[in-house]
Amino acid sequence: DAGVTQSPTHLIKTRGQQVTLRCSPKSGHDTVSWYQQALGQGPQFIFQYYEEEERQRGNFPDRFSGHQFPNYSSELNVNALLLGDSALYLCASKRWGANYGYTFGSGTRLTVV
Amino acid sequence: GNSVTQMEGPVTLSEEAFLTINCTYTATGYPSLFWYVQYPGEGLQLLLKATKADDKGSNKGFEATYRKETTSFHLEKGSVQVSDSAVYFCALRRLSSGGGADGLTFGKGTHLIIQP
């Protein structure tokens, strides 16, 4: 049973560009959350999607947007990239309403140059 | 707002030593508390959890007790192994009033190094 799958694994972008990261949740999970983990820091919550709607958002600017598809997979889009957006982006999935049981992917390492 | 504070690393111990990683939190209401572990090149894995005051979470020899009076959730293990070397994150999650769920709030992580 596959866990959470994220693509690509690594990505290098230029400042000002746009990027799309992808996530396939664990089988049976319908809720997807995205986190940003800067080097040496803990993950920071970006937003959560359920039933193709953004349900909750952390303290991130509108440059960060997302989407969830009918098959529960999700995309994270970041526009007008800044050097400070360089980080590991983690996707986590679970069943809606579960208090725990998050499964995390291995992440996408984004480097902005 | 919610926040989690955990001891700075790296923490370096010899094999079979006793481990304590301190974690304190600030949150309204009654959050659920978690410890996650991250091995190099991998995603976060749930190590243990506690959902109410005085609960003790345990897994793989690790334990942590939810102390509401001190707002703490310290991680302990009686005898560490080289394979326990990893980054450990304390986290909390507070249920929102609408029945949905807040995202996890993480500490900065503690890098644990166990030497043979």
CSV table of C-alpha atoms in Angstrom, one decimal:
chain,number,residue,atom,x,y,z
A,1,ASP,CA,0.0,0.0,0.0
A,2,ALA,CA,1.7,3.2,-1.2
A,3,GLY,CA,2.1,6.0,1.3
A,4,VAL,CA,2.1,9.7,0.3
A,5,THR,CA,3.9,10.3,-3.0
A,6,GLN,CA,5.4,13.7,-3.8
A,7,SER,CA,6.9,14.9,-7.1
A,8,PRO,CA,9.4,16.1,-8.1
A,9,THR,CA,11.9,15.2,-5.5
A,10,HIS,CA,14.2,18.1,-6.2
A,11,LEU,CA,13.6,21.3,-8.1
A,12,ILE,CA,15.6,24.4,-8.9
A,13,LYS,CA,13.9,27.6,-9.9
A,14,THR,CA,14.9,31.2,-10.6
A,15,ARG,CA,13.6,34.1,-8.5
A,16,GLY,CA,10.3,35.4,-9.9
A,17,GLN,CA,9.3,32.2,-11.5
A,18,GLN,CA,6.3,30.0,-10.6
A,19,VAL,CA,6.4,26.4,-9.4
A,20,THR,CA,3.9,23.6,-9.0
A,21,LEU,CA,4.4,20.7,-6.6
A,22,ARG,CA,2.3,17.6,-6.6
A,23,CYS,CA,1.1,15.1,-4.0
A,24,SER,CA,-0.8,11.8,-4.1
A,25,PRO,CA,-2.3,10.9,-0.7
A,26,LYS,CA,-2.2,7.6,1.0
A,27,SER,CA,-4.9,5.2,-0.2
A,28,GLY,CA,-8.0,5.8,1.8
A,29,HIS,CA,-7.1,9.3,2.8
A,30,ASP,CA,-9.2,12.3,1.6
A,31,THR,CA,-7.5,15.2,3.3
A,32,VAL,CA,-4.2,16.8,2.2
A,33,SER,CA,-2.1,19.3,4.0
A,34,TRP,CA,1.0,21.1,2.9
A,35,TYR,CA,3.9,22.2,5.1
A,36,GLN,CA,7.1,24.3,4.4
A,37,GLN,CA,10.2,23.2,6.3
A,38,ALA,CA,13.1,25.6,6.1
A,39,LEU,CA,16.6,24.3,6.8
A,40,GLY,CA,17.0,23.6,10.5
A,41,GLN,CA,13.4,24.5,11.3
A,42,GLY,CA,10.2,22.7,12.0
A,43,PRO,CA,7.5,22.4,9.4
A,44,GLN,CA,5.2,25.3,9.1
A,45,PHE,CA,1.5,24.7,8.1
A,46,ILE,CA,0.6,26.2,4.7
A,47,PHE,CA,-3.0,25.0,4.1
A,48,GLN,CA,-5.3,22.0,4.2
A,49,TYR,CA,-7.7,20.7,1.5
A,50,TYR,CA,-10.7,18.5,1.8
A,51,GLU,CA,-13.5,17.9,-0.8
A,52,GLU,CA,-11.6,20.1,-3.2
A,53,GLU,CA,-11.8,23.2,-1.0
A,54,GLU,CA,-9.2,25.0,1.1
A,55,ARG,CA,-10.4,24.3,4.7
A,56,GLN,CA,-7.7,26.0,6.7
A,57,ARG,CA,-4.8,28.2,6.0
A,58,GLY,CA,-1.6,29.1,7.9
A,59,ASN,CA,0.2,32.4,7.9
A,60,PHE,CA,1.4,32.3,4.3
A,61,PRO,CA,0.9,35.0,1.6
A,62,ASP,CA,-1.5,34.6,-1.4
A,63,ARG,CA,1.5,33.7,-3.6
A,64,PHE,CA,0.9,30.2,-2.1
A,65,SER,CA,-2.2,28.6,-3.6
A,66,GLY,CA,-3.4,25.0,-4.0
A,67,HIS,CA,-5.8,22.7,-5.5
A,68,GLN,CA,-7.3,19.3,-4.7
A,69,PHE,CA,-8.6,17.0,-7.5
A,70,PRO,CA,-11.6,14.6,-7.3
A,71,ASN,CA,-9.1,11.7,-6.8
A,72,TYR,CA,-7.9,13.6,-3.6
A,73,SER,CA,-4.5,14.4,-5.1
A,74,SER,CA,-3.3,17.9,-4.6
A,75,GLU,CA,-1.0,20.6,-6.0
A,76,LEU,CA,0.8,23.4,-4.3
A,77,ASN,CA,1.5,26.5,-6.5
A,78,VAL,CA,3.9,29.2,-5.5
A,79,ASN,CA,4.1,32.4,-7.7
A,80,ALA,CA,6.7,35.1,-7.9
A,81,LEU,CA,9.3,32.9,-6.1
A,82,LEU,CA,11.6,34.5,-3.6
A,83,LEU,CA,14.9,33.3,-2.3
A,84,GLY,CA,13.3,32.7,1.1
A,85,ASP,CA,10.9,30.2,-0.5
A,86,SER,CA,13.8,27.7,-0.7
A,87,ALA,CA,12.7,24.9,1.6
A,88,LEU,CA,11.5,21.3,1.8
A,89,TYR,CA,7.8,21.1,1.1
A,90,LEU,CA,6.0,18.3,2.8
A,91,CYS,CA,2.6,16.9,2.0
A,92,ALA,CA,0.6,15.0,4.6
A,93,SER,CA,-2.6,13.1,4.2
A,94,LYS,CA,-5.2,11.7,6.5
A,95,ARG,CA,-8.9,10.9,6.8
A,96,TRP,CA,-11.1,14.0,7.4
A,97,GLY,CA,-12.0,14.3,11.1
A,98,ALA,CA,-9.2,12.0,12.3
A,99,ASN,CA,-7.3,13.6,15.3
A,100,TYR,CA,-4.1,11.9,14.2
A,101,GLY,CA,-3.0,9.4,11.6
A,102,TYR,CA,-1.2,11.9,9.4
A,103,THR,CA,1.1,10.3,6.8
A,104,PHE,CA,3.9,12.4,5.5
A,105,GLY,CA,5.6,12.2,2.2
A,106,SER,CA,9.4,12.5,1.8
A,107,GLY,CA,9.0,16.0,0.4
A,108,THR,CA,10.1,18.2,-2.5
A,109,ARG,CA,13.3,20.1,-2.0
A,110,LEU,CA,12.8,23.5,-3.7
A,111,THR,CA,15.9,25.7,-4.3
A,112,VAL,CA,15.3,29.3,-5.6
A,113,VAL,CA,18.4,30.9,-7.1
B,1,GLY,CA,-1.6,31.6,18.9
B,2,ASN,CA,-0.3,28.1,19.3
B,3,SER,CA,3.4,27.5,19.7
B,4,VAL,CA,5.8,24.7,20.7
B,5,THR,CA,9.2,25.1,22.2
B,6,GLN,CA,11.7,22.3,22.4
B,7,MET,CA,15.3,22.1,23.5
B,8,GLU,CA,18.0,23.1,21.0
B,9,GLY,CA,20.3,20.5,19.6
B,10,PRO,CA,22.3,18.7,18.7
B,11,VAL,CA,22.0,16.3,21.6
B,12,THR,CA,24.9,13.8,21.7
B,13,LEU,CA,24.7,10.7,23.9
B,14,SER,CA,26.4,7.4,24.2
B,15,GLU,CA,24.6,4.2,23.4
B,16,GLU,CA,22.4,2.9,26.3
B,17,ALA,CA,22.3,6.4,27.9
B,18,PHE,CA,19.0,7.9,29.2
B,19,LEU,CA,17.3,10.4,26.9
B,20,THR,CA,15.2,13.4,27.7
B,21,ILE,CA,14.1,16.0,25.1
B,22,ASN,CA,12.1,18.8,26.7
B,23,CYS,CA,9.0,20.2,25.0
B,24,THR,CA,6.6,22.9,26.3
B,25,TYR,CA,3.6,24.3,24.5
B,26,THR,CA,1.2,27.3,24.4
B,27,ALA,CA,-2.3,26.7,23.1
B,28,THR,CA,-5.9,27.6,23.9
B,29,GLY,CA,-8.2,24.8,24.8
B,30,TYR,CA,-7.0,21.2,25.0
B,31,PRO,CA,-4.7,20.3,22.2
B,32,SER,CA,-3.5,16.9,21.2
B,33,LEU,CA,0.3,16.4,21.5
B,34,PHE,CA,2.6,14.5,19.3
B,35,TRP,CA,6.2,13.5,18.8
B,36,TYR,CA,7.4,12.9,15.3
B,37,VAL,CA,10.8,11.6,14.1
B,38,GLN,CA,12.5,12.4,10.8
B,39,TYR,CA,15.3,10.2,9.5
B,40,PRO,CA,17.7,11.6,6.9
B,41,GLY,CA,16.0,11.9,3.5
B,42,GLU,CA,12.6,10.7,4.8
B,43,GLY,CA,9.3,12.3,5.7
B,44,LEU,CA,8.1,12.7,9.3
B,45,GLN,CA,6.9,9.6,11.1
B,46,LEU,CA,4.5,9.7,14.1
B,47,LEU,CA,6.4,8.3,17.1
B,48,LEU,CA,3.8,8.7,19.8
B,49,LYS,CA,0.7,10.8,20.8
B,50,ALA,CA,-1.4,11.9,23.7
B,51,THR,CA,-4.9,13.4,23.3
B,52,LYS,CA,-5.8,14.5,26.9
B,53,ALA,CA,-4.1,15.5,30.1
B,54,ASP,CA,-2.2,12.8,32.0
B,55,ASP,CA,-2.2,10.5,28.9
B,56,LYS,CA,1.1,8.7,28.4
B,57,GLY,CA,2.1,8.0,24.8
B,58,SER,CA,4.6,5.2,24.2
B,59,ASN,CA,6.2,3.5,21.3
B,60,LYS,CA,9.5,1.7,20.6
B,61,GLY,CA,10.7,2.4,24.1
B,62,PHE,CA,10.0,6.1,24.0
B,63,GLU,CA,7.5,7.7,26.3
B,64,ALA,CA,5.9,11.1,26.9
B,65,THR,CA,3.3,12.2,29.4
B,66,TYR,CA,0.8,15.1,28.7
B,67,ARG,CA,1.2,17.5,31.6
B,68,LYS,CA,-1.4,20.2,31.4
B,69,GLU,CA,-0.3,21.9,34.7
B,70,THR,CA,3.2,22.5,33.3
B,71,THR,CA,2.1,22.6,29.6
B,72,SER,CA,4.8,20.0,28.8
B,73,PHE,CA,5.3,16.8,26.8
B,74,HIS,CA,8.9,15.7,27.4
B,75,LEU,CA,10.2,12.8,25.4
B,76,GLU,CA,12.1,10.1,27.3
B,77,LYS,CA,13.8,6.8,26.6
B,78,GLY,CA,15.6,4.6,29.1
B,79,SER,CA,18.4,3.3,26.9
B,80,VAL,CA,19.1,4.8,23.5
B,81,GLN,CA,20.5,3.0,20.5
B,82,VAL,CA,22.6,4.2,17.5
B,83,SER,CA,19.5,3.6,15.3
B,84,ASP,CA,17.6,6.3,17.3
B,85,SER,CA,19.8,9.0,15.8
B,86,ALA,CA,17.4,11.3,14.0
B,87,VAL,CA,15.6,14.7,14.3
B,88,TYR,CA,12.7,14.7,16.8
B,89,PHE,CA,9.8,17.2,16.5
B,90,CYS,CA,7.3,18.0,19.2
B,91,ALA,CA,3.9,19.1,17.8
B,92,LEU,CA,0.4,20.0,18.8
B,93,ARG,CA,-3.0,20.0,17.1
B,94,ARG,CA,-6.0,21.9,18.3
B,95,LEU,CA,-9.5,21.0,17.0
B,96,SER,CA,-11.3,23.9,15.6
B,97,SER,CA,-14.8,24.8,16.8
B,98,GLY,CA,-16.3,23.9,13.5
B,99,GLY,CA,-15.3,20.2,13.9
B,100,GLY,CA,-12.6,20.5,11.4
B,101,ALA,CA,-9.0,20.3,12.4
B,102,ASP,CA,-6.2,22.8,12.8
B,103,GLY,CA,-2.9,22.0,11.1
B,104,LEU,CA,-0.1,20.7,13.2
B,105,THR,CA,2.2,23.3,14.9
B,106,PHE,CA,5.7,22.0,15.2
B,107,GLY,CA,8.7,22.9,17.3
B,108,LYS,CA,12.0,23.6,15.6
B,109,GLY,CA,13.3,20.0,16.1
B,110,THR,CA,16.1,18.4,18.1
B,111,HIS,CA,18.8,16.6,16.4
B,112,LEU,CA,19.8,13.5,18.4
B,113,ILE,CA,23.1,11.8,17.8
B,114,ILE,CA,23.9,8.5,19.5
B,115,GLN,CA,27.5,7.4,19.5
B,116,PRO,CA,28.5,3.7,19.8
